[in-house]
Amino acid sequence: MRMIDLIERKKRGGALSEKEIRYFIKGFTSGEIPDYQAAALLMAICFTGMTDQEIAWMTDAMACSGDRVDLSSIPGIKVDKHSTGGIGDKTTLILAPLVAACGVPVAKMSGRGLGYTGGTVDKLEAIPGFCTEMDQEAFLETVKKIGVCVVGQSGNLAPADKKLYALRDVTATVDSIPLIAASVMSKKIAAGADAIVLDVKCGSGAFMKTAQDASHLAREMVAIGRACGRRMAAVITNMDVPLGHCIGNGLEVAEAIAVLKGEGPDDLREVCLALASQMLSLARKGSPEDCRAMAKKALDSGAALEKFRQMCIAQKGDHTILERPQSLYEKAAVYELAAPQDGWIRQMDAETCGRASMLLGAGRETKDSAIDPAAGIVLCRKTGEAVRKGEVLARLYTNHPDRLEQARRILLESYVFAAEKPDDIPLIYDVILEK
Ligand code: URA
């Protein structure tokens, strides 16, 4: 088999066979197929796409490229969730303890930051002492004991995806529906849960810019999961505007704690309830409506907060942050961004907000740069709200005052002001259930 023949056929829109796809994934992961040929094939896939069958083969080949997590020793239906990534997305910090508090085990592996902001692991590590590296046995024992554990993805989980993603990131081949679907689902299948809920983000801060593309991606991933014997649901949620008010690791943990206390911003709480109701329903806890009521009760009664406390203790994190969440970000100096004019906020570019927060220290500029857990942004006003000139639009937290003016300028670029109140934008576009 020759890689050049695969590239040639894909360039012309032809389909690859199962053998050819496995040859590519195996050869690329082992280093036999060079980056330049892999990049050419990825670019051809971006232009000509893949059939559902090709995507399923690619997912399976990537899932089989490393370790597979065996969760069968944990009783009950294990549920996982995955977000395709967005700015201010701290839902896992809320959902893992929330779903566990409702009696469904959550054994979750999460990633570090992709793009401008930290990932779930970076956020958890903003909690002093919190340990996200555990061996398999301790991970399983923690879930058996308290019902929940969130750790970093093991180094050898879907290594083909790790290597391919790094190449896609530098060859402008990330935003391809077949490649994203295979990337996400290979990790989810290898991570071993029985049921998976996908949060497919849609908007300016997401890979999928339109509801149509988000729906296409969601359907593709639900179909792959079904074909692999998993119970599946996908919720398509808005990412034109950052989720919640906080961007930045310590700030986002503090905001997640507020939601777990039954407070916090409405949009974040609502997205969490929508995802939790699907997770609980896939775990056969009842209809999505009954499960939503169950999740709401767990938030409002303090049961989910208590589960988060247990998770912090089990993972050696400082649980006193639940009483003093401001300790997570008070080491940074705070600056304000004032509204330059009166008006309604018609639009905010979520990705631009992420860029500003990265500059303040909340994200990685290169894969080895350190994250400042206290850095970030609190958005005091968001799309759909009115402001008066001089009112505070946002608070910027940083230990790099030299970057402040540039961050302020970038953040201000994300806002579009209008004289009229803009139309409301939906928070949840659609829910896609298995057929
Ligand atoms: N998230 C992933 O895990 N993979 C992608 O390709 C895009 C988003």
PDB file of N, CA, C and O and ligand atoms in Angstrom, residues 82 84 114 161 165 168 174 179-180 183-184 187 207, ligand 1:
ATOM      1  N   HIS A  82     -18.871  15.354  26.773  1.00  0.00           N
ATOM      2  CA  HIS A  82     -17.761  15.983  26.063  1.00  0.00           C
ATOM      3  C   HIS A  82     -18.256  17.275  25.422  1.00  0.00           C
ATOM      4  O   HIS A  82     -19.330  17.305  24.824  1.00  0.00           O
ATOM      5  N   THR A  84     -17.315  20.232  22.596  1.00  0.00           N
ATOM      6  CA  THR A  84     -16.417  20.445  21.462  1.00  0.00           C
ATOM      7  C   THR A  84     -15.572  21.704  21.684  1.00  0.00           C
ATOM      8  O   THR A  84     -14.738  22.033  20.849  1.00  0.00           O
ATOM      9  N   LEU A 114      -7.258  23.557  24.714  1.00  0.00           N
ATOM     10  CA  LEU A 114      -7.071  23.621  23.269  1.00  0.00           C
ATOM     11  C   LEU A 114      -7.375  25.076  22.939  1.00  0.00           C
ATOM     12  O   LEU A 114      -8.374  25.603  23.398  1.00  0.00           O
ATOM     13  N   ASP A 161      -4.899  10.146  17.968  1.00  0.00           N
ATOM     14  CA  ASP A 161      -5.575  11.447  17.952  1.00  0.00           C
ATOM     15  C   ASP A 161      -4.643  12.544  18.439  1.00  0.00           C
ATOM     16  O   ASP A 161      -4.616  13.647  17.879  1.00  0.00           O
ATOM     17  N   TYR A 165      -3.996  15.481  16.079  1.00  0.00           N
ATOM     18  CA  TYR A 165      -4.506  16.811  16.450  1.00  0.00           C
ATOM     19  C   TYR A 165      -3.385  17.846  16.393  1.00  0.00           C
ATOM     20  O   TYR A 165      -3.569  18.965  15.901  1.00  0.00           O
ATOM     21  N   ARG A 168      -2.926  18.696  12.856  1.00  0.00           N
ATOM     22  CA  ARG A 168      -4.060  19.486  12.337  1.00  0.00           C
ATOM     23  C   ARG A 168      -3.974  20.930  12.815  1.00  0.00           C
ATOM     24  O   ARG A 168      -4.288  21.867  12.084  1.00  0.00           O
ATOM     25  N   VAL A 174      -8.132  21.674  11.370  1.00  0.00           N
ATOM     26  CA  VAL A 174      -8.955  21.303  12.545  1.00  0.00           C
ATOM     27  C   VAL A 174     -10.440  21.317  12.191  1.00  0.00           C
ATOM     28  O   VAL A 174     -11.176  20.395  12.527  1.00  0.00           O
ATOM     29  N   LEU A 179     -13.111  14.945  10.590  1.00  0.00           N
ATOM     30  CA  LEU A 179     -11.923  14.838  11.447  1.00  0.00           C
ATOM     31  C   LEU A 179     -12.258  15.151  12.900  1.00  0.00           C
ATOM     32  O   LEU A 179     -11.742  14.505  13.817  1.00  0.00           O
ATOM     33  N   ILE A 180     -13.117  16.123  13.138  1.00  0.00           N
ATOM     34  CA  ILE A 180     -13.511  16.433  14.528  1.00  0.00           C
ATOM     35  C   ILE A 180     -14.303  15.249  15.100  1.00  0.00           C
ATOM     36  O   ILE A 180     -14.069  14.810  16.228  1.00  0.00           O
ATOM     37  N   SER A 183     -11.990  12.434  15.934  1.00  0.00           N
ATOM     38  CA  SER A 183     -11.111  12.814  17.037  1.00  0.00           C
ATOM     39  C   SER A 183     -11.850  12.716  18.379  1.00  0.00           C
ATOM     40  O   SER A 183     -11.383  12.062  19.320  1.00  0.00           O
ATOM     41  N   VAL A 184     -13.005  13.349  18.455  1.00  0.00           N
ATOM     42  CA  VAL A 184     -13.765  13.352  19.716  1.00  0.00           C
ATOM     43  C   VAL A 184     -14.184  11.927  20.076  1.00  0.00           C
ATOM     44  O   VAL A 184     -13.957  11.449  21.198  1.00  0.00           O
ATOM     45  N   LYS A 187     -11.609   9.264  21.443  1.00  0.00           N
ATOM     46  CA  LYS A 187     -11.254   9.405  22.862  1.00  0.00           C
ATOM     47  C   LYS A 187     -12.399   8.924  23.754  1.00  0.00           C
ATOM     48  O   LYS A 187     -12.182   8.300  24.781  1.00  0.00           O
ATOM     49  N   PHE A 207     -15.757  25.763  16.888  1.00  0.00           N
ATOM     50  CA  PHE A 207     -15.320  25.304  15.567  1.00  0.00           C
ATOM     51  C   PHE A 207     -16.480  25.370  14.580  1.00  0.00           C
ATOM     52  O   PHE A 207     -16.300  25.668  13.407  1.00  0.00           O
TER      53      PHE A 207
HETATM   54  N1  URA B   1     -12.079  18.620  20.167  1.00  0.00           N
HETATM   55  C1  URA B   1     -11.434  17.439  19.934  1.00  0.00           C
HETATM   56  O1  URA B   1     -11.236  16.640  20.843  1.00  0.00           O
HETATM   57  N2  URA B   1     -11.025  17.185  18.685  1.00  0.00           N
HETATM   58  C2  URA B   1     -11.227  18.022  17.647  1.00  0.00           C
HETATM   59  O2  URA B   1     -10.844  17.706  16.536  1.00  0.00           O
HETATM   60  C3  URA B   1     -11.886  19.245  17.900  1.00  0.00           C
HETATM   61  C4  URA B   1     -12.318  19.506  19.182  1.00  0.00           C
END
